Every structure is written in structure tokens, then in C-alpha cells.
PDB file of N, CA and C in Angstrom:
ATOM      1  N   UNK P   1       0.850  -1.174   0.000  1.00 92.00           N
ATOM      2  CA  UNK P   1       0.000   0.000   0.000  1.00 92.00           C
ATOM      3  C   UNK P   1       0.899   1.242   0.000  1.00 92.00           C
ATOM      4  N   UNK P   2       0.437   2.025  -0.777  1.00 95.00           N
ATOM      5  CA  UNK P   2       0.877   2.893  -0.582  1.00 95.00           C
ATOM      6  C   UNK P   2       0.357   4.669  -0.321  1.00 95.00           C
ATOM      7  N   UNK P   3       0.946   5.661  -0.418  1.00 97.00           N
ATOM      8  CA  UNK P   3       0.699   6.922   0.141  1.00 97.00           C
ATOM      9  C   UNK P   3      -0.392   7.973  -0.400  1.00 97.00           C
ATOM     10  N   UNK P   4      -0.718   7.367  -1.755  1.00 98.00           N
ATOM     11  CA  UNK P   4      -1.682   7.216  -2.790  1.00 98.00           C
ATOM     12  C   UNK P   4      -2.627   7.023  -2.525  1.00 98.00           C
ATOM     13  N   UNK P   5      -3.229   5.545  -2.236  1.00 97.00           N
ATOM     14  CA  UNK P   5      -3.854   5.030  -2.177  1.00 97.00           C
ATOM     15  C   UNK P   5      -4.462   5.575  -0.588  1.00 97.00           C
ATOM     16  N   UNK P   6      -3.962   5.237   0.645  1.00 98.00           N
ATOM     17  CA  UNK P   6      -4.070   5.998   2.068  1.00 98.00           C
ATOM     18  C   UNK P   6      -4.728   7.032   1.652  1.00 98.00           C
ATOM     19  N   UNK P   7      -4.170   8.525   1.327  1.00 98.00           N
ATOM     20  CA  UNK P   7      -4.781   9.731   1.164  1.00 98.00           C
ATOM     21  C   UNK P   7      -6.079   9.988   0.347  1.00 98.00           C
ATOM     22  N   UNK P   8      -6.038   8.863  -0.599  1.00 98.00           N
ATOM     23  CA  UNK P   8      -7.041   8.433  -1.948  1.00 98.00           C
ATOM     24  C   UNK P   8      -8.568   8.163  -0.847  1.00 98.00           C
ATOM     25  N   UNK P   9      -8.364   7.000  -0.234  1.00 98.00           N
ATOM     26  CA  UNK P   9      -9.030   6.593   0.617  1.00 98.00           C
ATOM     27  C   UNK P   9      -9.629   7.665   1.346  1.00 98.00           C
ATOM     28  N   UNK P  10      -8.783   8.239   2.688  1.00 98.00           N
ATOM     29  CA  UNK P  10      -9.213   9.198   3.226  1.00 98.00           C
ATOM     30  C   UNK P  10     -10.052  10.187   2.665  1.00 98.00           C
ATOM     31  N   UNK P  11      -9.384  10.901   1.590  1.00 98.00           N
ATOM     32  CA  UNK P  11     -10.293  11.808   0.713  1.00 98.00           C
ATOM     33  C   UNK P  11     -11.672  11.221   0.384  1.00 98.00           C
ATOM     34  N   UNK P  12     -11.891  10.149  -0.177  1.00 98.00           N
ATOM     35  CA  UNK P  12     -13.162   9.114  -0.390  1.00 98.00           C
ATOM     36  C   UNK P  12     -13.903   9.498   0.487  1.00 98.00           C
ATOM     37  N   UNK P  13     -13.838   8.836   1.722  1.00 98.00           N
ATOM     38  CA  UNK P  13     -14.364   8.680   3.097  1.00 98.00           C
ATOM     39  C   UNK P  13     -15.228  10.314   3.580  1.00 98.00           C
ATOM     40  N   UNK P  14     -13.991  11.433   3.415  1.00 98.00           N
ATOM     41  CA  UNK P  14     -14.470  12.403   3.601  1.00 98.00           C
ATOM     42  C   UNK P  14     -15.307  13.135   2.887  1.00 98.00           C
ATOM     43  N   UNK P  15     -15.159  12.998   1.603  1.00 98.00           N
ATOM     44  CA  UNK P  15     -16.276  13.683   0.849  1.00 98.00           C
ATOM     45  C   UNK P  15     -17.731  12.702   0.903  1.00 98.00           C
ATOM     46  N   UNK P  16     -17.415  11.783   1.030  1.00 98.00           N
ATOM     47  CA  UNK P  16     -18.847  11.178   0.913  1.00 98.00           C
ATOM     48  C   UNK P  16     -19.517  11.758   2.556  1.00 98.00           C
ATOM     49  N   UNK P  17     -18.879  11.721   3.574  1.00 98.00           N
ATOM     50  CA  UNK P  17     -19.562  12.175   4.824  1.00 98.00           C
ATOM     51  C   UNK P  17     -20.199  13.798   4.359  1.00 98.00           C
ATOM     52  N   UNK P  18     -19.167  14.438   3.934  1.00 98.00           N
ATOM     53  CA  UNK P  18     -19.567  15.853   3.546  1.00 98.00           C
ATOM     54  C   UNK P  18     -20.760  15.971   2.871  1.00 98.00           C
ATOM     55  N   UNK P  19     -20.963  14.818   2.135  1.00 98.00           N
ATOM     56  CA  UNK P  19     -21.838  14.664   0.544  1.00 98.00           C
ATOM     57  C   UNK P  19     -23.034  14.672   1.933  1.00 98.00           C
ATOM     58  N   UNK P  20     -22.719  13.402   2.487  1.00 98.00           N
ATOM     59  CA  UNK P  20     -24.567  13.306   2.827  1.00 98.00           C
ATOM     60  C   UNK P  20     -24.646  14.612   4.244  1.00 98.00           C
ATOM     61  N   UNK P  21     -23.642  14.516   4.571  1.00 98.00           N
ATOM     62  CA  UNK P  21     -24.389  15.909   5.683  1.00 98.00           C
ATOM     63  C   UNK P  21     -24.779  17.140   5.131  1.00 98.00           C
ATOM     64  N   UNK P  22     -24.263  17.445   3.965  1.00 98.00           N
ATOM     65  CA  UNK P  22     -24.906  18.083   2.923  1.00 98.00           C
ATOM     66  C   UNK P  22     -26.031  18.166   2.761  1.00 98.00           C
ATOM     67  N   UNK P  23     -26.353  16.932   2.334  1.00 97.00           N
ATOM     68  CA  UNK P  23     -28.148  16.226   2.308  1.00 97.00           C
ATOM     69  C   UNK P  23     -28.988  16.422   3.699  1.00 97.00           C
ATOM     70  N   UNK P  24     -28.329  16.123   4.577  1.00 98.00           N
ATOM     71  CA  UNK P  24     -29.309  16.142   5.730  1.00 98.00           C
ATOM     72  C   UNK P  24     -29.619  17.599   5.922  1.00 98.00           C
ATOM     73  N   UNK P  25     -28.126  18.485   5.912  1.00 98.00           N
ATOM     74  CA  UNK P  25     -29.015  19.590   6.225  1.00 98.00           C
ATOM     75  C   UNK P  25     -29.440  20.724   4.985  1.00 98.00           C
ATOM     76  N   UNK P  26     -29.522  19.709   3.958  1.00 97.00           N
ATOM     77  CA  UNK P  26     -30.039  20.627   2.729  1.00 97.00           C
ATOM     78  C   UNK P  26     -29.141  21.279   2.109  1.00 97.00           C
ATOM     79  N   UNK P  27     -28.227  21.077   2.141  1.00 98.00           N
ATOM     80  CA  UNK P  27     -27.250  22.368   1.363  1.00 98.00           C
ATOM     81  C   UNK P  27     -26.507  21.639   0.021  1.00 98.00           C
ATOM     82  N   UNK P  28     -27.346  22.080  -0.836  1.00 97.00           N
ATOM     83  CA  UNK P  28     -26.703  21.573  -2.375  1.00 97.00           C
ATOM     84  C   UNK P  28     -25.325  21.733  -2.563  1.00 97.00           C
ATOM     85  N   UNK P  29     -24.798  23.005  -2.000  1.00 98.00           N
ATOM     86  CA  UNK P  29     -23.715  23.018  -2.337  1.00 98.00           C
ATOM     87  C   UNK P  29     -22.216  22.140  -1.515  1.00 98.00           C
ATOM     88  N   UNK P  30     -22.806  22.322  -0.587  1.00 98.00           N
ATOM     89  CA  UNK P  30     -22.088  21.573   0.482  1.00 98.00           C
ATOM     90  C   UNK P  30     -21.826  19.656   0.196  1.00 98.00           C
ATOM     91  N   UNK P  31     -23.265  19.313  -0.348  1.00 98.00           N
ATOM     92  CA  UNK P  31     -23.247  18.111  -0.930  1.00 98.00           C
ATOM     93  C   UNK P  31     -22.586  17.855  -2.157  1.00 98.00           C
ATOM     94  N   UNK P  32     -22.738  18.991  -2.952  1.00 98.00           N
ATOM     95  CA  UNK P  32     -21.891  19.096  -4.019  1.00 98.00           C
ATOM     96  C   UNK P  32     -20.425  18.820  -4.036  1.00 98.00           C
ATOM     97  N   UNK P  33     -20.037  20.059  -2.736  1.00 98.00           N
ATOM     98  CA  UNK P  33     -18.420  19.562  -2.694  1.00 98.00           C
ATOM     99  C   UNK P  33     -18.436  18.347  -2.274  1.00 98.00           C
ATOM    100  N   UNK P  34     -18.949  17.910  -1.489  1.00 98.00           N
ATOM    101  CA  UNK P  34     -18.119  16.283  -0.761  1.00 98.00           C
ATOM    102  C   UNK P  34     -18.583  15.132  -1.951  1.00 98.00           C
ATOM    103  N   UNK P  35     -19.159  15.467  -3.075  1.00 98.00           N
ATOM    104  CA  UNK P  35     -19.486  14.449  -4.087  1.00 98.00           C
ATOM    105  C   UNK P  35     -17.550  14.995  -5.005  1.00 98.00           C
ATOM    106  N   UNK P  36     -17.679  15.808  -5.041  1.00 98.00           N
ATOM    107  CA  UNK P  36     -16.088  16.157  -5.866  1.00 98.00           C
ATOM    108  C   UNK P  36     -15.528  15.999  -5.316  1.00 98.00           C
ATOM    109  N   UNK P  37     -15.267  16.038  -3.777  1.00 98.00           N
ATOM    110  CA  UNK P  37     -14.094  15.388  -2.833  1.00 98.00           C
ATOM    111  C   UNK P  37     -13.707  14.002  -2.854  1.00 98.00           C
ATOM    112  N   UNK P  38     -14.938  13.359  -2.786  1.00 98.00           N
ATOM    113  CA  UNK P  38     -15.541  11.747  -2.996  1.00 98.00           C
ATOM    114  C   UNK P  38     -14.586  11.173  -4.619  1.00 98.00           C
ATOM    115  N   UNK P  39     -14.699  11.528  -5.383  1.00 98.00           N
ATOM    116  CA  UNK P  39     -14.735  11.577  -6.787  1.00 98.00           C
ATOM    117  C   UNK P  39     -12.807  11.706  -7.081  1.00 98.00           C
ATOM    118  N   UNK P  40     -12.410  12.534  -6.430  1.00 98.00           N
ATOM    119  CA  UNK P  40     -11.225  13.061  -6.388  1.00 98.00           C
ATOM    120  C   UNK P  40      -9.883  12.361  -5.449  1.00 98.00           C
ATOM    121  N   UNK P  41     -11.021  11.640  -4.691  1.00 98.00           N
ATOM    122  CA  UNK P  41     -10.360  10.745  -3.946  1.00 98.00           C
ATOM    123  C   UNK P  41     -10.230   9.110  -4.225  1.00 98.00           C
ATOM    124  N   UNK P  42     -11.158   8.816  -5.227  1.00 98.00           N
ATOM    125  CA  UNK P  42     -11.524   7.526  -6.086  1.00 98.00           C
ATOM    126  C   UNK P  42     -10.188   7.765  -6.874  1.00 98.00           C
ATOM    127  N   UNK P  43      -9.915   8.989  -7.582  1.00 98.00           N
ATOM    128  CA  UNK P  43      -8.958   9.033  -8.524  1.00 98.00           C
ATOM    129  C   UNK P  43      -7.762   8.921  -7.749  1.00 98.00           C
ATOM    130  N   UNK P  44      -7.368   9.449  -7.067  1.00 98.00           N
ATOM    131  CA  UNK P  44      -5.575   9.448  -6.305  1.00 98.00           C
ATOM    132  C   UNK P  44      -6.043   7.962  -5.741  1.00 98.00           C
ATOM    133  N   UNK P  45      -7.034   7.394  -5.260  1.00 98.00           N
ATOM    134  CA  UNK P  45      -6.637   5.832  -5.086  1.00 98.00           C
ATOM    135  C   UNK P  45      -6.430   4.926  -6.468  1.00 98.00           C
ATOM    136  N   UNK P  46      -7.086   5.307  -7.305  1.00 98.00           N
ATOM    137  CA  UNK P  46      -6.903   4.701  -8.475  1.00 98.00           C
ATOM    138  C   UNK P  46      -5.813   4.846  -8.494  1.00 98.00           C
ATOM    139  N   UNK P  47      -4.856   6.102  -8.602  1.00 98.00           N
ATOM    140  CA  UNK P  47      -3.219   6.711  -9.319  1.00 98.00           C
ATOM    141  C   UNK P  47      -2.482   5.549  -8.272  1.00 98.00           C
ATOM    142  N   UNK P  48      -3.022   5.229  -7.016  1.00 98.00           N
ATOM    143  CA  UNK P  48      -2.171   4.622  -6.328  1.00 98.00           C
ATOM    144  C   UNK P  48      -1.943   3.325  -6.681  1.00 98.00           C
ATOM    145  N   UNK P  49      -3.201   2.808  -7.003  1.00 98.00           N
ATOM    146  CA  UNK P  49      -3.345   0.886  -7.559  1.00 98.00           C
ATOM    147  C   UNK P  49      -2.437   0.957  -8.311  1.00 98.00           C
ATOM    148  N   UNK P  50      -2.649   1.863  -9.346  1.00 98.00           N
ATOM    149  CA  UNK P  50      -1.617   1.762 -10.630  1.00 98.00           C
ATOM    150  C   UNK P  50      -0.105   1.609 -10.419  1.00 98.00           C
ATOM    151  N   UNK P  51       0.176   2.433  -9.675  1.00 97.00           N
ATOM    152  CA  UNK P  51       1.694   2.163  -8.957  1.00 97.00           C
ATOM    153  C   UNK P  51       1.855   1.233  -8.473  1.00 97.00           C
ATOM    154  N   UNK P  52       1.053   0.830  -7.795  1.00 97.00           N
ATOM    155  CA  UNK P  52       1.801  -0.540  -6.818  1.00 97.00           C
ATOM    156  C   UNK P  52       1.241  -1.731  -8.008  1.00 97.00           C
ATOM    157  N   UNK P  53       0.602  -1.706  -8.924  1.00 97.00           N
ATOM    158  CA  UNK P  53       0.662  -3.220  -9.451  1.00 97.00           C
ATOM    159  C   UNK P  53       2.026  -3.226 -10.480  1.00 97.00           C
ATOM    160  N   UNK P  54       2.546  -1.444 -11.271  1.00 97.00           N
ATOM    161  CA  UNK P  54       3.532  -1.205 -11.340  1.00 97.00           C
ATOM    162  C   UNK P  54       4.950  -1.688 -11.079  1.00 97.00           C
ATOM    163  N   UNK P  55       4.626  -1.472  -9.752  1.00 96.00           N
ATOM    164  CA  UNK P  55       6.119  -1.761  -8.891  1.00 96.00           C
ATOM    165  C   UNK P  55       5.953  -3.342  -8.492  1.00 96.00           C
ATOM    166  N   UNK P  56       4.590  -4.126  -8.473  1.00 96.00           N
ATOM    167  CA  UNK P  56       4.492  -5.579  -8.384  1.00 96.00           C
ATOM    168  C   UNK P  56       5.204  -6.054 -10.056  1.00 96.00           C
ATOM    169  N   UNK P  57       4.758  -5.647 -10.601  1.00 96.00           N
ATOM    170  CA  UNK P  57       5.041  -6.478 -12.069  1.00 96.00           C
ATOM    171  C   UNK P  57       6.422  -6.126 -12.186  1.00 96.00           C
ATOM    172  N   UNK P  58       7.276  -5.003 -11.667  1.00 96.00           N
ATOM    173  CA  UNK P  58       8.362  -4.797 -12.128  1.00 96.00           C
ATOM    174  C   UNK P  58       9.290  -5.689 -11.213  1.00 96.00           C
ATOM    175  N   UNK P  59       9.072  -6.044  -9.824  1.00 95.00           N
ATOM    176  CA  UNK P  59       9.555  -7.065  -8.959  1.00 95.00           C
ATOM    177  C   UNK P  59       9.342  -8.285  -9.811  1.00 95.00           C
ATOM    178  N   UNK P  60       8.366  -8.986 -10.080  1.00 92.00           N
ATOM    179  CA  UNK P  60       8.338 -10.049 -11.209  1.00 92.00           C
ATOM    180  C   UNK P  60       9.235 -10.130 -12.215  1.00 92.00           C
ATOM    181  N   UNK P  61       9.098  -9.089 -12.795  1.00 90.00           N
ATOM    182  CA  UNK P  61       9.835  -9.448 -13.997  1.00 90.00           C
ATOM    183  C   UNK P  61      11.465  -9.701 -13.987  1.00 90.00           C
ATOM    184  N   UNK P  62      11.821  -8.559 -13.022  1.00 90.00           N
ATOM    185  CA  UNK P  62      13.356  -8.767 -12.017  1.00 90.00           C
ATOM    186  C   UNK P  62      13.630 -10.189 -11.688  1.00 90.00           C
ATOM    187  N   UNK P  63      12.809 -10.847 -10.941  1.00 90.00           N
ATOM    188  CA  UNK P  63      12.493 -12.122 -10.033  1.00 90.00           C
ATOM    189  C   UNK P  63      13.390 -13.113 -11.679  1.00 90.00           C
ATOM    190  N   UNK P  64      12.158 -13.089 -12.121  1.00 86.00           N
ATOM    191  CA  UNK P  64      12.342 -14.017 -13.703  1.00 86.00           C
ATOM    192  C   UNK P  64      13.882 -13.521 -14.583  1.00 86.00           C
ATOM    193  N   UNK P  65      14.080 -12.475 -14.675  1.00 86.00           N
ATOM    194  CA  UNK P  65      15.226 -12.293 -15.248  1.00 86.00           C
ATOM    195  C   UNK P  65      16.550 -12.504 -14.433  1.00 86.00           C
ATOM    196  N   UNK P  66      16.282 -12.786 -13.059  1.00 86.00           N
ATOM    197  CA  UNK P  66      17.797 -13.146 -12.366  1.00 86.00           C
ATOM    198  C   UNK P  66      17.389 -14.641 -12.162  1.00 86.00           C
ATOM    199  N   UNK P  67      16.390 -15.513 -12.120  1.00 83.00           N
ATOM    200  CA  UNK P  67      16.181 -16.868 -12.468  1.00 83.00           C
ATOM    201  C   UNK P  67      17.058 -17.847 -13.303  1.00 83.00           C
ATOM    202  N   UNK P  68      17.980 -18.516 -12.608  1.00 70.00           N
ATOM    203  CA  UNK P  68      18.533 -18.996 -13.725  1.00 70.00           C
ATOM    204  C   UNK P  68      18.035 -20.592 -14.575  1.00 70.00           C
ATOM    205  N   UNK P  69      17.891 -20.392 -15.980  1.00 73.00           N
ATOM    206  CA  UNK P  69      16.952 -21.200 -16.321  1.00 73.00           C
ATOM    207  C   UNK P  69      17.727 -22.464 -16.143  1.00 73.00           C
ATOM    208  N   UNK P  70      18.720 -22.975 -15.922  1.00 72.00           N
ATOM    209  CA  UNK P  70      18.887 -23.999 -16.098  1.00 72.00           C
ATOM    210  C   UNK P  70      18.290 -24.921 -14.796  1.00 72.00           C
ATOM    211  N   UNK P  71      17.559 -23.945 -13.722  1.00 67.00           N
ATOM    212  CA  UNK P  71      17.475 -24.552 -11.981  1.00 67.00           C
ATOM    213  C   UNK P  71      15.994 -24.908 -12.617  1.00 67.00           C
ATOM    214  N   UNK P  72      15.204 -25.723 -11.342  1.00 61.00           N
ATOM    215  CA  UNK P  72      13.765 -25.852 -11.850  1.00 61.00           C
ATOM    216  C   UNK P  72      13.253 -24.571 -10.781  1.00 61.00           C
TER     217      UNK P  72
END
């Protein structure tokens, strides 16, 4: 996991609370932001997946290229 993904999360979490207390106490706009907070925070967790399956596949491929084929 990484620092991405953490802050990605958090951001998530918070705009959606914002979103519906928004709702409860009526304020379009207020709901508005925590739906773009929400939204904004889906994305930096996304940016984060991407990195770490990144940095997984690039450990793999390392792994396989110092493998020496003649071992099983």
C-alpha cells in the first residue's frame, strides 16, 4: 500500500460524509463539494493501484530475469 492510495481513501471517506451531511441539512452546495471530494479521492486511489501493481510487475519481472533457467 501505498501513500496514494491511504490519502485516496481518506479523501473518499471524507467527501462522501460531507456529501450526505450536505443532504441532511439541505445544502446543495455543500453536498456538491463532498461528491467532488468523494470523486477526487476515487482518482488518487486509483493513481495509487496503478503504482503498486507497477512496482508488483516490475519485482516479477526482475524475479524471472535473475532466475537462472537452467534450476527448476
Amino acid at each position: 500500500m501505498n501513500k496514494d492510495q491511504v490519502k485516496g481513501k481518506i479523501k473518499e471517506v471524507a467527501g462522501e460524509v460531507q456529501e450526505h451531511t450536505g443532504r441532511m441539512v439541505g445544502s446543495t452546495e455543500q453536498e456538491a463539494k463532498g461528491h467532488a471530494r468523494e470523486m477526487e479521492g476515487k482518482v488518487q486511489k486509483g493513481y495509487g493501484d496503478v503504482k503498486e501493481n507497477v512496482k508488483d510487475a516490475a519485482k516479477d519481472v526482475k524475479r524471472d530475469l535473475n532466475r537462472d533457467p537452467l534450476k527448476p
